[in-house]
Tab-separated table of C-alpha atoms in Angstrom:
chain	number	residue	atom	x	y	z
A	1	MET	CA	-21.571	6.922	-10.250
A	2	GLU	CA	-22.634	8.385	-13.557
A	3	ARG	CA	-24.512	10.999	-11.554
A	4	TYR	CA	-21.232	12.332	-10.113
A	5	SER	CA	-18.972	12.167	-13.151
A	6	ASN	CA	-19.362	15.833	-14.109
A	7	ILE	CA	-19.252	17.007	-10.479
A	8	LEU	CA	-15.761	15.803	-9.593
A	9	ASP	CA	-14.092	18.565	-11.610
A	10	LYS	CA	-16.225	21.234	-9.947
A	11	ILE	CA	-15.387	20.465	-6.326
A	12	PRO	CA	-13.852	23.632	-4.859
A	13	LYS	CA	-10.095	23.356	-4.321
A	14	LYS	CA	-9.966	26.321	-1.962
A	15	CYS	CA	-12.397	28.714	-0.352
A	16	LYS	CA	-13.195	31.907	-2.235
A	17	GLU	CA	-13.592	33.866	0.999
A	18	CYS	CA	-10.664	32.859	3.207
A	19	LYS	CA	-8.463	31.011	0.648
A	20	SER	CA	-8.287	27.934	2.879
A	21	LYS	CA	-7.780	24.557	1.203
A	22	LYS	CA	-9.717	22.783	3.932
A	23	ILE	CA	-13.015	22.066	2.207
A	24	GLU	CA	-15.052	19.024	3.114
A	25	TYR	CA	-18.104	17.180	1.890
A	26	TRP	CA	-20.978	18.269	4.120
A	27	ASP	CA	-24.302	16.896	2.818
A	28	GLU	CA	-26.244	15.800	-0.219
A	29	THR	CA	-29.813	16.075	-1.481
A	30	GLU	CA	-31.407	14.684	-4.608
A	31	GLU	CA	-30.584	17.926	-6.405
A	32	GLU	CA	-27.237	19.047	-5.035
A	33	ILE	CA	-24.036	18.197	-3.206
A	34	ILE	CA	-22.938	20.555	-0.465
A	35	PHE	CA	-19.366	21.298	0.598
A	36	ARG	CA	-18.223	23.455	3.508
A	37	CYS	CA	-15.060	25.354	4.313
A	38	LEU	CA	-13.695	24.155	7.653
A	39	ASN	CA	-12.098	27.511	8.341
A	40	CYS	CA	-14.844	30.099	7.707
A	41	LYS	CA	-17.868	27.737	7.506
A	42	ILE	CA	-19.110	28.971	4.125
A	43	PHE	CA	-21.115	26.461	2.107
A	44	TYR	CA	-20.658	25.646	-1.570
A	45	THR	CA	-23.372	23.833	-3.488
A	46	LEU	CA	-22.987	21.912	-6.710
A	47	SER	CA	-26.098	21.129	-8.683
A	48	LEU	CA	-26.583	17.603	-9.957
A	49	ASN	CA	-29.004	18.919	-12.551
A	50	ARG	CA	-27.251	21.276	-14.950
A	51	GLU	CA	-30.502	22.905	-16.007
A	52	LYS	CA	-31.597	23.975	-12.556
A	53	LEU	CA	-30.095	27.049	-10.914
A	54	LEU	CA	-29.584	26.700	-7.168
A	55	ILE	CA	-29.331	29.690	-4.880
A	56	PHE	CA	-27.898	29.269	-1.416
A	57	PHE	CA	-27.729	31.996	1.212
A	58	ASN	CA	-25.039	32.023	3.914
A	59	PHE	CA	-26.071	33.443	7.251
């Protein structure tokens, strides 16, 4: 749980592309948590390691 304490505030409230508020948890790796907009299908990643920059490309 300690791992997620700083992530909860960063979960997207609405999509930056389509402004939809329908964002869901999609997947998780050891390094990131991935959310997805249900409307336009864009992914948002949140790094669990603050010192590592993650780059995610939408296709």
